Amino acid sequence: MTGEGYFGRFGGFYAPEVLVYSLKELQAGYSKLSRDPGFKEELNGLLSTYAGRPTPLYCARRLSEKIGGATIYLKREDLAHTGSHKINNALGQALLAKKTGRSRIIAETGAGQHGVATATVSALLGLDCEIYMGEVDVERQKLNCYRMNLLGAKVNVVKSGSRTLKDSINEAMRDYASTSDHTHYLIGSVVGPHPYPTMVRDFQSVIGAETKDQMASATGKLPDALVACVGGGSNSIGLFHPFIDDREVQMFGAEAAGEGIDTGSHSASIVAGKEGVLHGSRTLILQDENGQVSETASVAAGLDYPAVGPEHAFLNCIGRAAYTAVTDREALSAFHLLSETEGIIPALESAHAIHLAANVARELGPDKNVVVSLSGRGDKDVDQVARLEGKS
Ligand SMILES: *Cc1c(COP(=O)(O)O)cnc(C)c1O
């Protein structure tokens, strides 16, 4: 199948009837504004004056020497406002909401990172903000909950089902179905029905576009390989997309292998998933033999999702990008490695990419260049790592 919103046979618009009207309006609004130079200019202004873009491209010499292969560059999304790439998409969608006459933003959040980014941009643009968060997640992430309150957002605690992310998604969709005339549903990754996978990718492509320019200045060449972690897949597709037609640039995605693929306790939907439809999109999903969505796990909350953006399912299918699963243990070791060699504490999500990048750099050998998306900073994870390692 081809056409709008499809990536090969993946993607599409498998929306519940009650959401079709709202999503069609969103498609029309985005389609119009994405071609409007004024919108682009205003968004670029906010990305630079508010979010701190362009983020640096940093040559990690001590890390590269330690690995002993290709030179590793870090795209420093950890230095963007709120500490990760999530602000790029949140700013884009919130500005879109404002320009299309919406006064209210809703979102769901698991670990709370996307909720915080959404509350942040809502405060910036003067929009009402409500975040759906499962009761279990609220317990686990009290501080992020308080952060959202500080930023002026209301947190709706979801007590249905397993009281985690997927129940929050259901609640947010229910809200959106009856409020879309004045409300925008701000989805945090390249998942969901059309237009979200395309729209979120467009907003995150600033990562790859900057990288291309910065590598040209630093080396006069394209990088030989790109590496990023893949939860829903937004920081990775943002890095990859501007290089898709540069066939000589290899692309590698790191999924979460959790305790190991064969333990069943992981979140590697490309490596271990099967085709199906979830949250409005045909993609690769972790499911049992009856098609029931599996429980997932990862030391990195941001990678803990049972599906993946449909464009990644497509890139995997045609062999344009290669996906590998990295275990909790490997990610924790990379978390220490980057901290000790470069003085940069990565998010546990990003540590998955660092581990894979080290393998890619070894494989490529000297005189080659690898760019890794350092999707976020690790301050949020320090407590958890200390506990896991028995240091607190
Ligand atoms: C949310 C998050 C991710 C995973 O999301 P993607 O959509 O796959 O990018 C990765 N890294 C960090 C720091 C995050 O907060």
Tab-separated table of C-alpha atoms and ligand atoms in Angstrom:
chain	number	residue	atom	x	y	z
A	1	MET	CA	0.000	0.000	0.000
A	2	THR	CA	1.227	3.502	-0.748
A	3	GLY	CA	-0.085	7.007	-0.362
A	4	GLU	CA	-0.192	9.641	2.335
A	5	GLY	CA	0.899	8.383	5.686
A	6	TYR	CA	2.343	5.100	4.403
A	7	PHE	CA	5.938	3.925	4.517
A	8	GLY	CA	5.760	0.913	2.227
A	9	ARG	CA	3.030	-1.203	3.810
A	10	PHE	CA	3.574	0.346	7.270
A	11	GLY	CA	1.885	3.354	8.854
A	12	GLY	CA	-1.545	4.456	7.671
A	13	PHE	CA	-4.617	5.685	9.421
A	14	TYR	CA	-6.203	2.967	11.568
A	15	ALA	CA	-8.060	5.433	13.762
A	16	PRO	CA	-11.196	4.706	15.780
A	17	GLU	CA	-14.286	6.222	14.160
A	18	VAL	CA	-14.665	8.882	16.885
A	19	LEU	CA	-11.222	10.307	16.087
A	20	VAL	CA	-11.418	10.418	12.295
A	21	TYR	CA	-12.857	13.919	12.083
A	22	SER	CA	-10.326	15.392	14.541
A	23	LEU	CA	-7.377	13.745	12.806
A	24	LYS	CA	-8.502	14.865	9.334
A	25	GLU	CA	-8.598	18.438	10.621
A	26	LEU	CA	-5.125	18.021	12.081
A	27	GLN	CA	-3.849	16.658	8.757
A	28	ALA	CA	-5.252	19.648	6.909
A	29	GLY	CA	-3.820	22.097	9.452
A	30	TYR	CA	-0.366	20.557	9.363
A	31	SER	CA	-0.352	20.213	5.602
A	32	LYS	CA	-1.069	23.948	5.257
A	33	LEU	CA	1.357	25.209	7.927
A	34	SER	CA	4.241	22.909	6.914
A	35	ARG	CA	4.314	24.803	3.609
A	36	ASP	CA	4.068	28.237	5.266
A	37	PRO	CA	7.468	30.027	5.462
A	38	GLY	CA	6.168	32.228	8.308
A	39	PHE	CA	5.474	29.172	10.479
A	40	LYS	CA	8.950	27.744	9.805
A	41	GLU	CA	10.562	31.061	10.645
A	42	GLU	CA	8.682	31.408	13.940
A	43	LEU	CA	9.489	27.828	14.926
A	44	ASN	CA	13.175	28.243	14.052
A	45	GLY	CA	13.222	31.400	16.159
A	46	LEU	CA	11.918	29.497	19.201
A	47	LEU	CA	14.272	26.568	18.575
A	48	SER	CA	17.240	28.916	18.689
A	49	THR	CA	16.289	31.543	21.299
A	50	TYR	CA	14.340	29.253	23.638
A	51	ALA	CA	15.492	25.657	23.122
A	52	GLY	CA	19.172	26.441	22.577
A	53	ARG	CA	19.617	25.206	19.006
A	54	PRO	CA	21.728	24.414	17.165
A	55	THR	CA	23.015	21.877	19.689
A	56	PRO	CA	26.775	21.211	19.456
A	57	LEU	CA	28.324	18.368	17.482
A	58	TYR	CA	31.160	17.271	19.749
A	59	CYS	CA	34.142	15.143	18.745
A	60	ALA	CA	34.555	12.585	21.567
A	61	ARG	CA	38.317	11.998	21.327
A	62	ARG	CA	38.911	10.174	24.609
A	63	LEU	CA	35.961	7.868	24.003
A	64	SER	CA	37.115	7.191	20.425
A	65	GLU	CA	40.671	6.427	21.583
A	66	LYS	CA	39.395	4.084	24.258
A	67	ILE	CA	37.284	2.192	21.694
A	68	GLY	CA	40.094	2.178	19.139
A	69	GLY	CA	38.246	2.470	15.852
A	70	ALA	CA	36.399	5.186	13.985
A	71	THR	CA	36.140	8.717	15.394
A	72	ILE	CA	32.924	9.165	17.380
A	73	TYR	CA	30.992	12.448	17.309
A	74	LEU	CA	28.151	13.184	19.743
A	75	LYS	CA	25.123	15.194	18.637
A	76	ARG	CA	24.383	16.936	21.941
A	77	GLU	CA	20.570	16.842	22.263
A	78	ASP	CA	21.213	16.552	26.012
A	79	LEU	CA	22.049	20.270	25.919
A	80	ALA	CA	18.644	21.296	24.518
A	81	HIS	CA	16.215	22.941	26.970
A	82	THR	CA	14.618	20.344	29.319
A	83	GLY	CA	17.534	18.014	28.625
A	84	SER	CA	16.507	15.999	25.587
A	85	HIS	CA	15.383	16.084	21.964
A	86	LYS	CA	11.708	15.952	23.054
A	87	ILE	CA	11.491	19.761	23.098
A	88	ASN	CA	11.941	19.927	19.272
A	89	ASN	CA	8.680	18.109	18.631
A	90	ALA	CA	6.811	19.644	21.575
A	91	LEU	CA	7.602	23.169	20.348
A	92	GLY	CA	6.565	22.321	16.782
A	93	GLN	CA	3.221	20.813	17.744
A	94	ALA	CA	2.382	23.461	20.354
A	95	LEU	CA	3.017	26.218	17.831
A	96	LEU	CA	0.876	24.331	15.298
A	97	ALA	CA	-1.882	24.080	17.919
A	98	LYS	CA	-1.752	27.792	18.609
A	99	LYS	CA	-1.757	28.716	14.905
A	100	THR	CA	-4.772	26.472	14.259
A	101	GLY	CA	-6.754	28.137	17.033
A	102	ARG	CA	-6.414	25.535	19.792
A	103	SER	CA	-6.145	26.878	23.352
A	104	ARG	CA	-5.619	23.558	25.156
A	105	ILE	CA	-2.959	20.840	24.922
A	106	ILE	CA	-3.270	17.263	26.160
A	107	ALA	CA	-0.634	14.542	26.221
A	108	GLU	CA	0.031	11.241	27.890
A	109	THR	CA	3.290	10.370	29.547
A	110	GLY	CA	4.897	7.238	30.950
A	111	ALA	CA	8.134	8.203	32.667
A	112	GLY	CA	7.148	11.861	32.591
A	113	GLN	CA	9.788	13.227	30.193
A	114	HIS	CA	7.299	13.936	27.417
A	115	GLY	CA	4.831	15.346	29.940
A	116	VAL	CA	7.445	17.795	31.189
A	117	ALA	CA	8.385	18.894	27.641
A	118	THR	CA	4.685	19.380	26.840
A	119	ALA	CA	4.010	21.346	30.044
A	120	THR	CA	7.058	23.490	29.263
A	121	VAL	CA	5.974	24.538	25.768
A	122	SER	CA	2.392	25.075	26.964
A	123	ALA	CA	3.675	27.527	29.589
A	124	LEU	CA	5.791	29.224	26.943
A	125	LEU	CA	2.891	29.714	24.530
A	126	GLY	CA	0.192	30.367	27.138
A	127	LEU	CA	-1.854	27.224	26.424
A	128	ASP	CA	-3.846	25.213	29.005
A	129	CYS	CA	-2.202	21.853	29.550
A	130	GLU	CA	-3.468	18.526	30.916
A	131	ILE	CA	-1.297	15.423	31.114
A	132	TYR	CA	-2.614	11.866	31.483
A	133	MET	CA	-0.368	9.669	33.575
A	134	GLY	CA	-1.011	6.167	34.985
A	135	GLU	CA	-1.269	5.858	38.762
A	136	VAL	CA	1.634	3.396	38.791
A	137	ASP	CA	3.808	5.820	36.783
A	138	VAL	CA	2.846	8.734	39.062
A	139	GLU	CA	4.102	6.662	42.014
A	140	ARG	CA	7.372	5.872	40.211
A	141	GLN	CA	7.964	9.418	38.907
A	142	LYS	CA	6.777	11.745	41.685
A	143	LEU	CA	9.313	14.443	40.854
A	144	ASN	CA	8.320	14.715	37.189
A	145	CYS	CA	4.716	14.942	38.330
A	146	TYR	CA	5.606	17.883	40.553
A	147	ARG	CA	7.619	19.454	37.709
A	148	MET	CA	4.533	19.420	35.487
A	149	ASN	CA	2.533	21.085	38.293
A	150	LEU	CA	5.244	23.730	38.682
A	151	LEU	CA	4.977	24.449	34.970
A	152	GLY	CA	1.250	25.059	35.370
A	153	ALA	CA	-0.062	21.777	33.967
A	154	LYS	CA	-2.768	19.595	35.464
A	155	VAL	CA	-1.869	15.932	35.857
A	156	ASN	CA	-4.814	13.543	35.444
A	157	VAL	CA	-4.052	10.308	37.266
A	158	VAL	CA	-5.306	7.304	35.253
A	159	LYS	CA	-6.669	4.487	37.409
A	160	SER	CA	-8.011	2.154	34.715
A	161	GLY	CA	-6.417	-1.058	33.375
A	162	SER	CA	-2.769	-1.587	34.253
A	163	ARG	CA	-2.575	2.115	35.292
A	164	THR	CA	0.447	2.713	33.026
A	165	LEU	CA	1.263	4.296	29.659
A	166	LYS	CA	-1.167	2.376	27.439
A	167	ASP	CA	-4.132	3.236	29.682
A	168	SER	CA	-3.070	6.890	29.624
A	169	ILE	CA	-3.069	6.764	25.810
A	170	ASN	CA	-6.654	5.455	25.868
A	171	GLU	CA	-7.751	8.260	28.231
A	172	ALA	CA	-6.039	10.944	26.141
A	173	MET	CA	-7.717	9.615	22.966
A	174	ARG	CA	-11.104	9.644	24.693
A	175	ASP	CA	-10.549	13.263	25.745
A	176	TYR	CA	-9.420	14.282	22.248
A	177	ALA	CA	-12.443	12.715	20.550
A	178	SER	CA	-14.805	15.135	22.299
A	179	THR	CA	-12.571	18.238	22.592
A	180	SER	CA	-10.616	18.479	19.333
A	181	ASP	CA	-12.312	21.723	18.283
A	182	HIS	CA	-10.250	23.552	20.926
A	183	THR	CA	-7.692	20.902	21.983
A	184	HIS	CA	-4.529	19.512	20.402
A	185	TYR	CA	-3.265	16.029	21.314
A	186	LEU	CA	0.522	16.306	21.480
A	187	ILE	CA	1.996	12.843	20.768
A	188	GLY	CA	5.625	12.472	21.841
A	189	SER	CA	7.132	10.171	19.221
A	190	VAL	CA	6.821	9.062	15.583
A	191	VAL	CA	3.918	6.741	16.425
A	192	GLY	CA	0.127	6.893	16.090
A	193	PRO	CA	-2.055	7.406	13.020
A	194	HIS	CA	-1.195	9.728	10.124
A	195	PRO	CA	-0.151	12.599	10.314
A	196	TYR	CA	1.803	12.014	13.562
A	197	PRO	CA	4.667	9.800	12.271
A	198	THR	CA	5.382	12.251	9.423
A	199	MET	CA	4.798	15.430	11.443
A	200	VAL	CA	6.941	14.375	14.431
A	201	ARG	CA	9.701	13.209	12.054
A	202	ASP	CA	9.641	16.599	10.311
A	203	PHE	CA	9.968	18.423	13.656
A	204	GLN	CA	12.839	16.154	14.766
A	205	SER	CA	14.700	16.299	11.440
A	206	VAL	CA	16.412	19.445	12.692
A	207	ILE	CA	18.792	16.990	14.458
A	208	GLY	CA	19.994	15.427	11.196
A	209	ALA	CA	19.949	18.671	9.212
A	210	GLU	CA	22.230	20.385	11.747
A	211	THR	CA	24.452	17.297	11.897
A	212	LYS	CA	24.926	17.360	8.126
A	213	ASP	CA	26.105	20.993	8.196
A	214	GLN	CA	28.254	20.485	11.284
A	215	MET	CA	29.971	17.383	9.856
A	216	ALA	CA	30.647	19.276	6.615
A	217	SER	CA	32.339	22.055	8.642
A	218	ALA	CA	34.254	19.646	10.878
A	219	THR	CA	35.400	17.061	8.317
A	220	GLY	CA	34.303	18.262	4.875
A	221	LYS	CA	32.475	14.947	4.444
A	222	LEU	CA	29.340	13.028	5.210
A	223	PRO	CA	29.623	10.759	8.259
A	224	ASP	CA	30.200	7.064	7.508
A	225	ALA	CA	27.600	5.928	10.031
A	226	LEU	CA	24.787	7.249	12.232
A	227	VAL	CA	23.701	5.615	15.487
A	228	ALA	CA	20.700	6.349	17.735
A	229	CYS	CA	18.501	4.615	20.294
A	230	VAL	CA	14.967	3.631	19.275
A	231	GLY	CA	11.994	3.769	21.627
A	232	GLY	CA	9.114	5.072	19.514
A	233	GLY	CA	11.860	6.189	17.165
A	234	SER	CA	11.810	9.998	17.072
A	235	ASN	CA	15.397	10.993	17.897
A	236	SER	CA	16.686	8.279	15.552
A	237	ILE	CA	14.461	9.180	12.598
A	238	GLY	CA	15.298	12.854	13.236
A	239	LEU	CA	18.991	12.058	12.843
A	240	PHE	CA	18.543	9.575	9.965
A	241	HIS	CA	16.009	11.294	7.765
A	242	PRO	CA	18.135	14.020	6.135
A	243	PHE	CA	20.667	11.297	5.175
A	244	ILE	CA	18.264	8.687	3.747
A	245	ASP	CA	19.205	9.451	0.125
A	246	ASP	CA	22.948	9.500	0.922
A	247	ARG	CA	23.374	5.776	0.287
A	248	GLU	CA	26.969	5.712	1.569
A	249	VAL	CA	25.846	6.731	5.082
A	250	GLN	CA	25.055	3.607	7.132
A	251	MET	CA	22.344	3.798	9.812
A	252	PHE	CA	22.080	1.831	13.038
A	253	GLY	CA	19.284	1.799	15.622
A	254	ALA	CA	19.666	0.488	19.186
A	255	GLU	CA	16.571	-1.086	20.711
A	256	ALA	CA	16.224	-2.122	24.358
A	257	ALA	CA	17.072	-5.801	24.924
A	258	GLY	CA	16.263	-5.401	28.638
A	259	GLU	CA	17.411	-8.496	30.502
A	260	GLY	CA	17.975	-10.264	27.178
A	261	ILE	CA	15.785	-11.055	24.145
A	262	ASP	CA	15.411	-14.710	25.127
A	263	THR	CA	14.179	-13.782	28.640
A	264	GLY	CA	11.065	-12.140	27.152
A	265	SER	CA	11.749	-9.125	29.374
A	266	HIS	CA	12.676	-6.436	26.820
A	267	SER	CA	11.239	-3.759	24.477
A	268	ALA	CA	12.847	-4.697	21.140
A	269	SER	CA	9.876	-4.424	18.781
A	270	ILE	CA	11.871	-4.470	15.517
A	271	VAL	CA	14.286	-7.230	16.525
A	272	ALA	CA	11.623	-9.439	18.159
A	273	GLY	CA	8.209	-8.070	17.106
A	274	LYS	CA	5.595	-9.094	14.560
A	275	GLU	CA	3.472	-7.032	12.199
A	276	GLY	CA	0.175	-5.707	13.455
A	277	VAL	CA	-1.834	-2.566	14.181
A	278	LEU	CA	-1.433	-0.570	17.394
A	279	HIS	CA	-2.396	3.014	18.256
A	280	GLY	CA	-3.589	3.777	14.737
A	281	SER	CA	-0.657	2.477	12.729
A	282	ARG	CA	0.514	-0.742	11.009
A	283	THR	CA	3.958	-1.509	12.380
A	284	LEU	CA	6.089	-4.034	14.296
A	285	ILE	CA	4.660	-4.883	17.712
A	286	LEU	CA	5.657	-7.098	20.618
A	287	GLN	CA	2.742	-9.518	20.915
A	288	ASP	CA	1.946	-13.069	21.913
A	289	GLU	CA	0.681	-15.783	19.545
A	290	ASN	CA	-2.891	-14.480	19.971
A	291	GLY	CA	-1.907	-10.925	19.054
A	292	GLN	CA	-2.187	-9.702	22.648
A	293	VAL	CA	0.297	-6.842	23.236
A	294	SER	CA	3.179	-8.030	25.448
A	295	GLU	CA	4.419	-6.508	28.693
A	296	THR	CA	7.699	-4.716	27.992
A	297	ALA	CA	10.720	-3.845	30.097
A	298	SER	CA	13.890	-1.776	29.944
A	299	VAL	CA	16.161	-0.035	32.420
A	300	ALA	CA	15.475	3.056	30.264
A	301	ALA	CA	11.863	4.191	30.727
A	302	GLY	CA	11.915	6.119	27.426
A	303	LEU	CA	12.541	2.918	25.449
A	304	ASP	CA	9.812	0.945	27.225
A	305	TYR	CA	7.123	0.826	24.498
A	306	PRO	CA	5.726	-2.319	22.773
A	307	ALA	CA	5.802	-0.921	19.206
A	308	VAL	CA	7.897	1.347	16.994
A	309	GLY	CA	7.295	4.153	14.501
A	310	PRO	CA	6.157	2.730	11.126
A	311	GLU	CA	8.968	4.414	9.182
A	312	HIS	CA	11.518	2.352	11.128
A	313	ALA	CA	9.574	-0.840	10.366
A	314	PHE	CA	9.908	0.186	6.703
A	315	LEU	CA	13.637	1.109	6.852
A	316	ASN	CA	14.258	-2.250	8.520
A	317	CYS	CA	12.186	-4.051	5.892
A	318	ILE	CA	14.125	-2.549	2.947
A	319	GLY	CA	17.473	-2.873	4.731
A	320	ARG	CA	18.251	0.861	4.705
A	321	ALA	CA	18.823	0.868	8.471
A	322	ALA	CA	19.980	-1.974	10.729
A	323	TYR	CA	18.562	-2.530	14.214
A	324	THR	CA	20.275	-4.267	17.111
A	325	ALA	CA	19.090	-4.814	20.671
A	326	VAL	CA	21.320	-3.648	23.543
A	327	THR	CA	20.859	-5.125	27.034
A	328	ASP	CA	20.361	-3.205	30.300
A	329	ARG	CA	23.780	-4.422	31.390
A	330	GLU	CA	25.495	-3.172	28.207
A	331	ALA	CA	23.724	0.190	28.470
A	332	LEU	CA	24.782	0.590	32.113
A	333	SER	CA	28.364	-0.109	31.177
A	334	ALA	CA	28.194	2.523	28.378
A	335	PHE	CA	26.629	4.956	30.913
A	336	HIS	CA	29.827	4.681	32.982
A	337	LEU	CA	32.130	4.676	29.947
A	338	LEU	CA	30.871	8.010	28.592
A	339	SER	CA	30.794	9.587	32.059
A	340	GLU	CA	34.424	8.607	32.719
A	341	THR	CA	35.947	9.284	29.308
A	342	GLU	CA	34.165	12.518	28.393
A	343	GLY	CA	32.600	13.981	31.541
A	344	ILE	CA	29.142	13.570	30.023
A	345	ILE	CA	26.498	11.563	31.915
A	346	PRO	CA	24.098	10.251	29.242
A	347	ALA	CA	20.438	9.356	29.662
A	348	LEU	CA	20.060	5.578	29.996
A	349	GLU	CA	18.200	5.642	26.658
A	350	SER	CA	21.183	7.332	24.983
A	351	ALA	CA	23.580	4.901	26.684
A	352	HIS	CA	22.068	2.159	24.495
A	353	ALA	CA	23.202	4.158	21.449
A	354	ILE	CA	26.672	4.692	22.932
A	355	HIS	CA	27.119	0.937	23.357
A	356	LEU	CA	26.082	0.248	19.771
A	357	ALA	CA	28.222	3.132	18.455
A	358	ALA	CA	31.291	1.622	20.119
A	359	ASN	CA	30.656	-1.661	18.256
A	360	VAL	CA	30.079	0.172	14.967
A	361	ALA	CA	33.259	2.264	15.462
A	362	ARG	CA	35.326	-0.887	16.098
A	363	GLU	CA	33.887	-2.545	13.016
A	364	LEU	CA	34.471	0.464	10.725
A	365	GLY	CA	38.036	1.023	11.923
A	366	PRO	CA	40.177	4.196	11.876
A	367	ASP	CA	39.729	7.063	9.382
A	368	LYS	CA	35.948	6.711	9.517
A	369	ASN	CA	33.447	8.911	11.366
A	370	VAL	CA	30.408	7.877	13.389
A	371	VAL	CA	27.766	10.291	14.702
A	372	VAL	CA	25.734	9.222	17.756
A	373	SER	CA	22.562	10.947	18.857
A	374	LEU	CA	23.067	11.746	22.530
A	375	SER	CA	19.304	12.056	22.951
A	376	GLY	CA	19.267	13.217	26.586
A	377	ARG	CA	21.179	13.935	29.750
A	378	GLY	CA	21.473	11.395	32.523
A	379	ASP	CA	20.699	13.490	35.596
A	380	LYS	CA	17.214	11.933	35.719
A	381	ASP	CA	18.793	8.459	35.898
A	382	VAL	CA	21.562	8.914	38.452
A	383	ASP	CA	19.377	7.876	41.421
A	384	GLN	CA	18.167	4.755	39.644
A	385	VAL	CA	21.677	3.676	38.609
A	386	ALA	CA	23.003	4.248	42.135
A	387	ARG	CA	20.178	2.065	43.507
A	388	LEU	CA	20.703	-0.658	40.870
A	389	GLU	CA	24.392	-0.781	41.676
A	390	GLY	CA	23.825	-0.762	45.410
A	391	LYS	CA	25.466	2.620	45.947
A	392	SER	CA	22.531	4.302	47.680
B	1	LIG	C1	11.834	9.633	25.199
B	1	LIG	C2	13.296	9.457	25.025
B	1	LIG	C3	13.837	8.537	24.073
B	1	LIG	C4	12.997	7.609	23.261
B	1	LIG	O1	12.120	8.196	22.354
B	1	LIG	P1	12.341	8.195	20.785
B	1	LIG	O2	11.037	8.651	20.261
B	1	LIG	O3	12.693	6.808	20.343
B	1	LIG	O4	13.448	9.146	20.493
B	1	LIG	C5	15.206	8.473	23.941
B	1	LIG	N1	16.037	9.242	24.692
B	1	LIG	C6	15.563	10.115	25.601
B	1	LIG	C7	16.531	10.924	26.388
B	1	LIG	C8	14.185	10.254	25.803
B	1	LIG	O5	13.731	11.119	26.727
